[in-house]
Amino acid sequence: MDEEKSEFGYTKKSAWECFSDEQIQEAYSFCEGYKDFLGKVKTEREAIDVISKITEHHNRKTYVNKHASAAIITKGLKPLSEGLRIIISHVDSPRLDLKQIPLFEDSESNLAMFQTHYYGGIKKFQWVTIPLSIHGVVIKKDGSKVTFSLGEDINDPVFFVPDLLPHLSHKIQDNKKLKDAIQGEYLDLAIGTKLDKNSEKNKLKNAILNKLHEEYGLIEEDFISAELEIVPSFKPRDVGFDRSMIGAYGQDDRVCAYTSLKAVLDVENPNYTSIVLFVDKEEIGSEGNTSAQSATFLRSLITEIDPNVDIDKVMLNSKVISADVDAAITPNYTEVFELKNASAIGKGISMSKYTGHGGKYSANDASAEYVGEIRRMLNDHQIPWQTGELGKVDNGGGGTVAKYFSRLGMSVIDVGPPVLCMHAPFEITSKLDVYACYLTYKAFLTQ
Ligand code: MN
Ligand code: MN
């Protein structure tokens, strides 16, 4: 029986009902650009590179920090002391990194291999037996740099992590816990089988070393000064008969990077000065000098806008959107969500008042006033939105960069689209949610 709806009650609406037919069409065409971006950008460095190029193409400037984080500043009409509008997204995604001395030969299986160490929270069994590419940079002995992007072109070779056939996995894998079935140290990459006939021993390894030297001028020691990342070689694709979804690697959090980039490039003469920030290392806890925990870059940007301003005053008056994805309610696994407060795909952007886990530990918890302000903005602009949280109480959880900015005295809230299969090699978003995300960030920057 249907619950009788009171005019004072709250019901979540679908983005399909909120948007007009024209807006739905706009959302679909907006996402063509988004898919193109995702196809070009598979690492944090590539993201910063492409973001800089797009920005320069619009005759705007990017401030880049050590190849892995960046910012776009837009001057506003009001004085800087009244605070900034800041949107932060992260451009790193879970993946496998090569170890410093990666190359070895497995003579029993006749395979040359690379040792890896996974980066971020992955479900390891999702990363075996899929086509993978190698991206990144190697600094050679003489200091010169080789840039890699191998496995993206249809004519490029790809790589893979071998897994056991089902006929033989019964004892060693099938009865183990899912998280233990594939060990981290077993996520080695298969890279070749050819032997170097001229070598007495290490024939497999030497064949690879010869090839790497011939093609890239590399020697084995060069891997020590390298950042090589193993990522899915899948292309971004439309998903569903209605093409309403996007499937691609790295949508957490490049969906927010792309939508905030598009938003800031479409904003003219805003009231408040804004900084759109793209940071690195969120997936490993925002550690390091290119991450959200390192506020030095942000301070230097504020000084760049006005060297005489009181930075603490600016920060206390600043308003921030922590632009990151949320967990979408997943079919067959609804029991881990508290359905009233969880976000679902196709219902617009998800706004999380707080993050963290068990007892709101480690959370940013936005004030009622600030949530009210964002809620009014969303309603005024008729943007489809919903509230979200990361699972039932005491059932896990997670954080974003929000807390690192709220501790600087700023008002911060998490706003981003729900994602299905988060951190999997192929993550899923709704085109309407992606578009709602762009509209939200644009509204925020023009407030
Ligand atoms: Mn994220
Ligand atoms: Mn993540």
GROMACS .gro file of C-alpha atoms and ligand atoms in nm:
model
  449
    1MET     CA    1   0.000   0.000   0.000
    2ASP     CA    2   0.124   0.346  -0.085
    3GLU     CA    3   0.210   0.578   0.195
    4GLU     CA    4  -0.005   0.887   0.167
    5LYS     CA    5   0.217   1.182   0.078
    6SER     CA    6   0.187   1.494   0.288
    7GLU     CA    7   0.260   1.828   0.128
    8PHE     CA    8   0.503   1.876   0.415
    9GLY     CA    9   0.686   1.551   0.350
   10TYR     CA   10   1.018   1.507   0.173
   11THR     CA   11   1.048   1.278  -0.125
   12LYS     CA   12   1.360   1.233  -0.333
   13LYS     CA   13   1.300   1.313  -0.698
   14SER     CA   14   1.461   1.159  -0.999
   15ALA     CA   15   1.681   1.373  -1.226
   16TRP     CA   16   1.472   1.233  -1.515
   17GLU     CA   17   1.170   1.417  -1.372
   18CYS     CA   18   1.355   1.735  -1.269
   19PHE     CA   19   1.528   1.797  -1.602
   20SER     CA   20   1.344   1.908  -1.917
   21ASP     CA   21   1.390   1.710  -2.239
   22GLU     CA   22   1.631   1.981  -2.361
   23GLN     CA   23   1.836   1.953  -2.042
   24ILE     CA   24   1.850   1.575  -2.077
   25GLN     CA   25   1.985   1.625  -2.428
   26GLU     CA   26   2.237   1.879  -2.301
   27ALA     CA   27   2.345   1.629  -2.036
   28TYR     CA   28   2.407   1.364  -2.301
   29SER     CA   29   2.614   1.599  -2.518
   30PHE     CA   30   2.803   1.736  -2.214
   31CYS     CA   31   2.909   1.381  -2.138
   32GLU     CA   32   3.064   1.334  -2.483
   33GLY     CA   33   3.332   1.584  -2.374
   34TYR     CA   34   3.360   1.408  -2.040
   35LYS     CA   35   3.418   1.067  -2.205
   36ASP     CA   36   3.681   1.222  -2.429
   37PHE     CA   37   3.857   1.364  -2.120
   38LEU     CA   38   3.848   1.027  -1.939
   39GLY     CA   39   3.994   0.854  -2.244
   40LYS     CA   40   4.291   1.093  -2.251
   41VAL     CA   41   4.352   1.109  -1.878
   42LYS     CA   42   4.449   0.798  -1.682
   43THR     CA   43   4.695   0.934  -1.426
   44GLU     CA   44   4.717   1.240  -1.202
   45ARG     CA   45   4.997   1.385  -1.418
   46GLU     CA   46   4.798   1.337  -1.738
   47ALA     CA   47   4.498   1.500  -1.569
   48ILE     CA   48   4.701   1.809  -1.470
   49ASP     CA   49   4.851   1.822  -1.818
   50VAL     CA   50   4.518   1.806  -2.001
   51ILE     CA   51   4.347   2.043  -1.752
   52SER     CA   52   4.628   2.295  -1.813
   53LYS     CA   53   4.594   2.262  -2.191
   54ILE     CA   54   4.214   2.306  -2.187
   55THR     CA   55   4.250   2.605  -1.953
   56GLU     CA   56   4.517   2.770  -2.168
   57HIS     CA   57   4.298   2.711  -2.472
   58HIS     CA   58   4.041   2.935  -2.295
   59ASN     CA   59   4.313   3.198  -2.241
   60ARG     CA   60   4.315   3.124  -1.870
   61LYS     CA   61   4.607   3.038  -1.646
   62THR     CA   62   4.675   2.725  -1.440
   63TYR     CA   63   4.903   2.726  -1.140
   64VAL     CA   64   5.073   2.387  -1.132
   65ASN     CA   65   5.239   2.229  -0.829
   66LYS     CA   66   5.498   1.956  -0.905
   67HIS     CA   67   5.312   1.810  -1.207
   68ALA     CA   68   5.043   1.653  -0.987
   69SER     CA   69   4.820   1.929  -0.849
   70ALA     CA   70   4.693   2.253  -1.000
   71ALA     CA   71   4.463   2.550  -0.949
   72ILE     CA   72   4.261   2.798  -1.153
   73ILE     CA   73   4.198   3.140  -0.999
   74THR     CA   74   3.903   3.361  -1.099
   75LYS     CA   75   3.900   3.715  -0.962
   76GLY     CA   76   3.569   3.830  -0.814
   77LEU     CA   77   3.407   4.171  -0.766
   78LYS     CA   78   3.411   4.160  -0.384
   79PRO     CA   79   3.729   4.210  -0.181
   80LEU     CA   80   3.932   3.896  -0.112
   81SER     CA   81   3.892   3.946   0.263
   82GLU     CA   82   3.525   3.847   0.225
   83GLY     CA   83   3.646   3.499   0.148
   84LEU     CA   84   3.701   3.263  -0.140
   85ARG     CA   85   3.479   3.011  -0.313
   86ILE     CA   86   3.685   2.695  -0.344
   87ILE     CA   87   3.610   2.366  -0.523
   88ILE     CA   88   3.856   2.081  -0.469
   89SER     CA   89   3.861   1.753  -0.651
   90HIS     CA   90   4.133   1.488  -0.664
   91VAL     CA   91   4.293   1.361  -0.983
   92ASP     CA   92   4.455   1.039  -0.858
   93SER     CA   93   4.271   0.706  -0.883
   94PRO     CA   94   4.334   0.355  -0.749
   95ARG     CA   95   4.577   0.154  -0.962
   96LEU     CA   96   4.889  -0.063  -0.952
   97ASP     CA   97   5.226   0.112  -0.928
   98LEU     CA   98   5.552  -0.048  -1.044
   99LYS     CA   99   5.804  -0.117  -0.770
  100GLN     CA  100   6.144   0.051  -0.786
  101ILE     CA  101   6.318  -0.263  -0.909
  102PRO     CA  102   6.026  -0.422  -1.095
  103LEU     CA  103   6.172  -0.653  -1.357
  104PHE     CA  104   6.213  -1.026  -1.296
  105GLU     CA  105   6.181  -1.345  -1.487
  106ASP     CA  106   5.965  -1.638  -1.389
  107SER     CA  107   6.143  -1.914  -1.573
  108GLU     CA  108   5.895  -2.191  -1.473
  109SER     CA  109   5.606  -2.011  -1.642
  110ASN     CA  110   5.835  -1.864  -1.907
  111LEU     CA  111   5.711  -1.509  -1.839
  112ALA     CA  112   5.895  -1.184  -1.787
  113MET     CA  113   5.717  -0.989  -1.512
  114PHE     CA  114   5.698  -0.655  -1.332
  115GLN     CA  115   5.656  -0.634  -0.953
  116THR     CA  116   5.381  -0.394  -0.846
  117HIS     CA  117   5.247  -0.234  -0.530
  118TYR     CA  118   4.880  -0.137  -0.546
  119TYR     CA  119   4.783   0.225  -0.481
  120GLY     CA  120   4.461   0.307  -0.296
  121GLY     CA  121   4.172   0.088  -0.190
  122ILE     CA  122   4.123  -0.181  -0.453
  123LYS     CA  123   3.943  -0.514  -0.447
  124LYS     CA  124   4.241  -0.713  -0.575
  125PHE     CA  125   4.041  -0.982  -0.754
  126GLN     CA  126   3.900  -0.713  -0.987
  127TRP     CA  127   4.245  -0.633  -1.129
  128VAL     CA  128   4.352  -0.975  -1.262
  129THR     CA  129   4.294  -1.093  -1.622
  130ILE     CA  130   4.192  -0.755  -1.762
  131PRO     CA  131   4.381  -0.556  -2.028
  132LEU     CA  132   4.612  -0.304  -1.860
  133SER     CA  133   4.827  -0.020  -1.988
  134ILE     CA  134   5.142   0.143  -1.852
  135HIS     CA  135   5.148   0.520  -1.799
  136GLY     CA  136   5.395   0.751  -1.633
  137VAL     CA  137   5.742   0.895  -1.638
  138VAL     CA  138   6.097   0.767  -1.606
  139ILE     CA  139   6.385   0.998  -1.519
  140LYS     CA  140   6.693   0.856  -1.688
  141LYS     CA  141   7.052   0.853  -1.560
  142ASP     CA  142   7.130   1.182  -1.737
  143GLY     CA  143   6.817   1.351  -1.592
  144SER     CA  144   6.613   1.341  -1.912
  145LYS     CA  145   6.252   1.227  -1.893
  146VAL     CA  146   6.072   0.952  -2.084
  147THR     CA  147   5.692   0.972  -2.082
  148PHE     CA  148   5.495   0.649  -2.114
  149SER     CA  149   5.144   0.583  -2.236
  150LEU     CA  150   5.141   0.231  -2.370
  151GLY     CA  151   4.827   0.022  -2.417
  152GLU     CA  152   4.575   0.289  -2.518
  153ASP     CA  153   4.598   0.280  -2.897
  154ILE     CA  154   4.426  -0.021  -3.055
  155ASN     CA  155   4.763  -0.114  -3.209
  156ASP     CA  156   4.953  -0.090  -2.878
  157PRO     CA  157   5.030  -0.402  -2.678
  158VAL     CA  158   4.854  -0.438  -2.341
  159PHE     CA  159   4.958  -0.619  -2.023
  160PHE     CA  160   4.780  -0.840  -1.767
  161VAL     CA  161   4.799  -0.985  -1.418
  162PRO     CA  162   4.774  -1.366  -1.448
  163ASP     CA  163   4.518  -1.557  -1.240
  164LEU     CA  164   4.463  -1.928  -1.179
  165LEU     CA  165   4.214  -2.126  -1.389
  166PRO     CA  166   3.900  -2.240  -1.202
  167HIS     CA  167   3.997  -2.607  -1.245
  168LEU     CA  168   4.291  -2.559  -1.009
  169SER     CA  169   4.186  -2.277  -0.779
  170HIS     CA  170   3.976  -2.482  -0.536
  171LYS     CA  171   4.229  -2.528  -0.256
  172ILE     CA  172   4.442  -2.222  -0.300
  173GLN     CA  173   4.177  -1.955  -0.368
  174ASP     CA  174   3.812  -2.061  -0.368
  175ASN     CA  175   3.782  -2.138   0.002
  176LYS     CA  176   3.961  -1.825   0.112
  177LYS     CA  177   3.804  -1.497   0.206
  178LEU     CA  178   3.750  -1.279  -0.099
  179LYS     CA  179   4.002  -1.023   0.026
  180ASP     CA  180   4.269  -1.290   0.080
  181ALA     CA  181   4.216  -1.491  -0.238
  182ILE     CA  182   4.453  -1.270  -0.438
  183GLN     CA  183   4.754  -1.149  -0.242
  184GLY     CA  184   4.899  -0.803  -0.299
  185GLU     CA  185   5.236  -0.953  -0.382
  186TYR     CA  186   5.070  -1.167  -0.653
  187LEU     CA  187   4.954  -0.865  -0.854
  188ASP     CA  188   5.254  -0.895  -1.084
  189LEU     CA  189   5.226  -0.784  -1.441
  190ALA     CA  190   5.307  -1.020  -1.729
  191ILE     CA  191   5.513  -0.830  -1.986
  192GLY     CA  192   5.669  -1.078  -2.231
  193THR     CA  193   5.781  -1.431  -2.316
  194LYS     CA  194   6.056  -1.381  -2.573
  195LEU     CA  195   6.406  -1.514  -2.495
  196ASP     CA  196   6.735  -1.344  -2.570
  197LYS     CA  197   6.924  -1.619  -2.754
  198ASN     CA  198   7.259  -1.448  -2.703
  199SER     CA  199   7.241  -1.456  -2.324
  200GLU     CA  200   7.383  -1.742  -2.118
  201LYS     CA  201   7.128  -1.687  -1.840
  202ASN     CA  202   6.843  -1.443  -1.754
  203LYS     CA  203   6.728  -1.486  -2.112
  204LEU     CA  204   6.374  -1.359  -2.046
  205LYS     CA  205   6.483  -1.059  -1.844
  206ASN     CA  206   6.756  -0.964  -2.090
  207ALA     CA  207   6.516  -0.979  -2.382
  208ILE     CA  208   6.295  -0.719  -2.207
  209LEU     CA  209   6.596  -0.503  -2.111
  210ASN     CA  210   6.716  -0.508  -2.473
  211LYS     CA  211   6.371  -0.408  -2.597
  212LEU     CA  212   6.337  -0.124  -2.341
  213HIS     CA  213   6.680   0.006  -2.432
  214GLU     CA  214   6.613  -0.013  -2.804
  215GLU     CA  215   6.269   0.158  -2.783
  216TYR     CA  216   6.316   0.404  -2.496
  217GLY     CA  217   6.690   0.414  -2.421
  218LEU     CA  218   6.622   0.276  -2.071
  219ILE     CA  219   6.850   0.079  -1.842
  220GLU     CA  220   6.731  -0.120  -1.541
  221GLU     CA  221   6.849   0.138  -1.285
  222ASP     CA  222   6.621   0.398  -1.452
  223PHE     CA  223   6.313   0.231  -1.298
  224ILE     CA  224   6.434   0.348  -0.957
  225SER     CA  225   6.362   0.709  -1.056
  226ALA     CA  226   6.027   0.643  -1.220
  227GLU     CA  227   5.656   0.673  -1.153
  228LEU     CA  228   5.497   0.406  -1.369
  229GLU     CA  229   5.130   0.331  -1.314
  230ILE     CA  230   4.935   0.029  -1.435
  231VAL     CA  231   4.579   0.125  -1.526
  232PRO     CA  232   4.290  -0.041  -1.711
  233SER     CA  233   4.319   0.010  -2.085
  234PHE     CA  234   3.938   0.020  -2.129
  235LYS     CA  235   3.794   0.309  -2.326
  236PRO     CA  236   3.509   0.516  -2.175
  237ARG     CA  237   3.181   0.373  -2.303
  238ASP     CA  238   2.810   0.449  -2.302
  239VAL     CA  239   2.629   0.197  -2.085
  240GLY     CA  240   2.270   0.072  -2.116
  241PHE     CA  241   2.016   0.049  -2.401
  242ASP     CA  242   1.928   0.411  -2.324
  243ARG     CA  243   2.297   0.511  -2.312
  244SER     CA  244   2.215   0.682  -1.982
  245MET     CA  245   2.533   0.578  -1.801
  246ILE     CA  246   2.908   0.610  -1.852
  247GLY     CA  247   3.146   0.326  -1.781
  248ALA     CA  248   3.514   0.416  -1.748
  249TYR     CA  249   3.823   0.388  -1.533
  250GLY     CA  250   3.908   0.671  -1.293
  251GLN     CA  251   3.572   0.846  -1.257
  252ASP     CA  252   3.650   0.875  -0.885
  253ASP     CA  253   3.736   1.156  -0.887
  254ARG     CA  254   3.800   1.282  -1.238
  255VAL     CA  255   3.425   1.330  -1.280
  256CYS     CA  256   3.450   1.615  -1.029
  257ALA     CA  257   3.777   1.741  -1.181
  258TYR     CA  258   3.618   1.764  -1.526
  259THR     CA  259   3.286   1.915  -1.415
  260SER     CA  260   3.455   2.177  -1.192
  261LEU     CA  261   3.696   2.261  -1.477
  262LYS     CA  262   3.406   2.309  -1.721
  263ALA     CA  263   3.218   2.512  -1.460
  264VAL     CA  264   3.501   2.755  -1.388
  265LEU     CA  265   3.572   2.808  -1.758
  266ASP     CA  266   3.206   2.905  -1.807
  267VAL     CA  267   3.194   3.158  -1.522
  268GLU     CA  268   3.230   3.530  -1.591
  269ASN     CA  269   3.262   3.820  -1.344
  270PRO     CA  270   3.162   3.633  -1.027
  271ASN     CA  271   3.103   3.812  -0.697
  272TYR     CA  272   3.358   3.614  -0.501
  273THR     CA  273   3.711   3.528  -0.603
  274SER     CA  274   3.737   3.154  -0.656
  275ILE     CA  275   4.002   2.886  -0.665
  276VAL     CA  276   3.929   2.558  -0.838
  277LEU     CA  277   4.184   2.310  -0.706
  278PHE     CA  278   4.290   1.969  -0.835
  279VAL     CA  279   4.487   1.765  -0.584
  280ASP     CA  280   4.677   1.437  -0.577
  281LYS     CA  281   4.721   1.146  -0.330
  282GLU     CA  282   4.362   1.150  -0.197
  283GLU     CA  283   4.336   0.774  -0.243
  284ILE     CA  284   4.624   0.714   0.000
  285GLY     CA  285   4.504   0.954   0.268
  286SER     CA  286   4.600   1.291   0.116
  287GLU     CA  287   4.962   1.254   0.226
  288GLY     CA  288   5.248   1.441   0.062
  289ASN     CA  289   5.334   1.773  -0.096
  290THR     CA  290   5.076   1.760  -0.378
  291SER     CA  291   4.786   1.656  -0.155
  292ALA     CA  292   4.500   1.834   0.020
  293GLN     CA  293   4.680   1.808   0.355
  294SER     CA  294   4.958   2.032   0.226
  295ALA     CA  295   4.802   2.379   0.256
  296THR     CA  296   5.119   2.558   0.143
  297PHE     CA  297   5.013   2.561  -0.221
  298LEU     CA  298   4.678   2.715  -0.129
  299ARG     CA  299   4.846   2.979   0.089
  300SER     CA  300   5.081   3.067  -0.197
  301LEU     CA  301   4.780   3.110  -0.429
  302ILE     CA  302   4.608   3.347  -0.186
  303THR     CA  303   4.930   3.550  -0.160
  304GLU     CA  304   4.947   3.548  -0.539
  305ILE     CA  305   4.599   3.707  -0.558
  306ASP     CA  306   4.680   3.969  -0.293
  307PRO     CA  307   5.017   3.975  -0.112
  308ASN     CA  308   4.882   4.206   0.160
  309VAL     CA  309   4.569   4.017   0.260
  310ASP     CA  310   4.524   3.855   0.603
  311ILE     CA  311   4.529   3.486   0.498
  312ASP     CA  312   4.358   3.360   0.816
  313LYS     CA  313   4.072   3.605   0.766
  314VAL     CA  314   4.033   3.491   0.404
  315MET     CA  315   4.024   3.127   0.515
  316LEU     CA  316   3.770   3.189   0.794
  317ASN     CA  317   3.537   3.356   0.545
  318SER     CA  318   3.585   3.100   0.268
  319LYS     CA  319   3.326   2.850   0.148
  320VAL     CA  320   3.429   2.519   0.004
  321ILE     CA  321   3.284   2.233  -0.195
  322SER     CA  322   3.477   1.914  -0.146
  323ALA     CA  323   3.401   1.770  -0.488
  324ASP     CA  324   3.413   1.394  -0.462
  325VAL     CA  325   3.198   1.099  -0.556
  326ASP     CA  326   2.955   0.914  -0.331
  327ALA     CA  327   2.861   0.544  -0.312
  328ALA     CA  328   2.550   0.466  -0.518
  329ILE     CA  329   2.296   0.214  -0.389
  330THR     CA  330   2.404  -0.115  -0.548
  331PRO     CA  331   2.155  -0.383  -0.662
  332ASN     CA  332   2.169  -0.709  -0.461
  333TYR     CA  333   2.370  -0.537  -0.187
  334THR     CA  334   2.116  -0.287  -0.059
  335GLU     CA  335   2.160  -0.421   0.297
  336VAL     CA  336   2.484  -0.222   0.346
  337PHE     CA  337   2.300   0.106   0.278
  338GLU     CA  338   2.048   0.286   0.495
  339LEU     CA  339   1.821   0.347   0.200
  340LYS     CA  340   1.654   0.666   0.319
  341ASN     CA  341   1.990   0.842   0.350
  342ALA     CA  342   2.190   0.677   0.074
  343SER     CA  343   2.222   0.819  -0.276
  344ALA     CA  344   2.112   0.645  -0.594
  345ILE     CA  345   2.226   0.679  -0.952
  346GLY     CA  346   2.010   0.913  -1.166
  347LYS     CA  347   1.877   1.118  -0.875
  348GLY     CA  348   2.115   1.408  -0.912
  349ILE     CA  349   2.422   1.515  -0.722
  350SER     CA  350   2.473   1.383  -0.373
  351MET     CA  351   2.532   1.620  -0.083
  352SER     CA  352   2.691   1.472   0.229
  353LYS     CA  353   2.669   1.679   0.545
  354TYR     CA  354   2.925   1.452   0.706
  355THR     CA  355   3.168   1.177   0.613
  356GLY     CA  356   3.383   0.958   0.838
  357HIS     CA  357   3.285   0.633   1.011
  358GLY     CA  358   3.143   0.485   1.334
  359GLY     CA  359   3.033   0.777   1.556
  360LYS     CA  360   3.123   1.031   1.286
  361TYR     CA  361   3.487   0.965   1.369
  362SER     CA  362   3.728   1.149   1.136
  363ALA     CA  363   3.441   1.341   0.979
  364ASN     CA  364   3.394   1.683   0.838
  365ASP     CA  365   3.045   1.773   0.965
  366ALA     CA  366   2.910   2.081   0.788
  367SER     CA  367   2.699   2.326   0.990
  368ALA     CA  368   2.321   2.343   0.948
  369GLU     CA  369   2.366   2.699   0.819
  370TYR     CA  370   2.609   2.598   0.545
  371VAL     CA  371   2.400   2.294   0.442
  372GLY     CA  372   2.100   2.528   0.432
  373GLU     CA  373   2.287   2.766   0.205
  374ILE     CA  374   2.387   2.492  -0.041
  375ARG     CA  375   2.033   2.346  -0.028
  376ARG     CA  376   1.883   2.686  -0.117
  377MET     CA  377   2.131   2.726  -0.401
  378LEU     CA  378   2.040   2.384  -0.544
  379ASN     CA  379   1.666   2.447  -0.514
  380ASP     CA  380   1.694   2.799  -0.661
  381HIS     CA  381   1.875   2.660  -0.964
  382GLN     CA  382   1.638   2.361  -0.990
  383ILE     CA  383   1.929   2.120  -0.986
  384PRO     CA  384   1.837   1.759  -0.901
  385TRP     CA  385   2.003   1.668  -0.572
  386GLN     CA  386   1.987   1.417  -0.291
  387THR     CA  387   2.164   1.364   0.038
  388GLY     CA  388   2.411   1.083   0.073
  389GLU     CA  389   2.619   0.890   0.323
  390LEU     CA  390   2.874   0.613   0.285
  391GLY     CA  391   2.680   0.310   0.409
  392LYS     CA  392   2.491   0.218   0.725
  393VAL     CA  393   2.620   0.337   1.061
  394ASP     CA  394   2.905   0.108   1.183
  395ASN     CA  395   2.918  -0.062   0.844
  396GLY     CA  396   3.235   0.095   0.708
  397GLY     CA  397   3.260   0.450   0.579
  398GLY     CA  398   3.526   0.674   0.437
  399GLY     CA  399   3.656   1.025   0.415
  400THR     CA  400   3.729   1.293   0.161
  401VAL     CA  401   3.953   1.600   0.155
  402ALA     CA  402   3.674   1.799   0.329
  403LYS     CA  403   3.825   1.775   0.679
  404TYR     CA  404   4.162   1.915   0.568
  405PHE     CA  405   3.993   2.236   0.455
  406SER     CA  406   3.747   2.268   0.742
  407ARG     CA  407   4.039   2.257   0.985
  408LEU     CA  408   4.171   2.571   0.811
  409GLY     CA  409   3.855   2.745   0.931
  410MET     CA  410   3.655   2.722   0.611
  411SER     CA  411   3.293   2.607   0.569
  412VAL     CA  412   3.310   2.279   0.378
  413ILE     CA  413   3.059   2.032   0.237
  414ASP     CA  414   3.090   1.725   0.016
  415VAL     CA  415   2.901   1.747  -0.312
  416GLY     CA  416   2.949   1.505  -0.602
  417PRO     CA  417   2.776   1.240  -0.810
  418PRO     CA  418   2.698   0.887  -0.693
  419VAL     CA  419   2.915   0.616  -0.851
  420LEU     CA  420   2.848   0.246  -0.892
  421CYS     CA  421   3.140   0.001  -0.862
  422MET     CA  422   3.363   0.271  -0.706
  423HIS     CA  423   3.737   0.188  -0.723
  424ALA     CA  424   3.673  -0.093  -0.973
  425PRO     CA  425   3.860  -0.086  -1.306
  426PHE     CA  426   3.528   0.011  -1.470
  427GLU     CA  427   3.326   0.262  -1.266
  428ILE     CA  428   2.973   0.373  -1.355
  429THR     CA  429   2.806   0.716  -1.337
  430SER     CA  430   2.476   0.855  -1.465
  431LYS     CA  431   2.499   1.118  -1.740
  432LEU     CA  432   2.230   1.325  -1.568
  433ASP     CA  433   2.417   1.320  -1.237
  434VAL     CA  434   2.739   1.427  -1.413
  435TYR     CA  435   2.555   1.718  -1.572
  436ALA     CA  436   2.389   1.809  -1.240
  437CYS     CA  437   2.739   1.816  -1.093
  438TYR     CA  438   2.856   2.068  -1.354
  439LEU     CA  439   2.546   2.286  -1.291
  440THR     CA  440   2.606   2.273  -0.915
  441TYR     CA  441   2.968   2.380  -0.936
  442LYS     CA  442   2.881   2.659  -1.179
  443ALA     CA  443   2.605   2.785  -0.951
  444PHE     CA  444   2.843   2.778  -0.654
  445LEU     CA  445   3.112   2.976  -0.837
  446THR     CA  446   2.864   3.240  -0.957
  447GLN     CA  447   2.691   3.288  -0.620
  448MN      MN  448   3.729   1.020  -0.438
  449MN      MN  449   3.828   0.699  -0.393
   0.00000   0.00000   0.00000
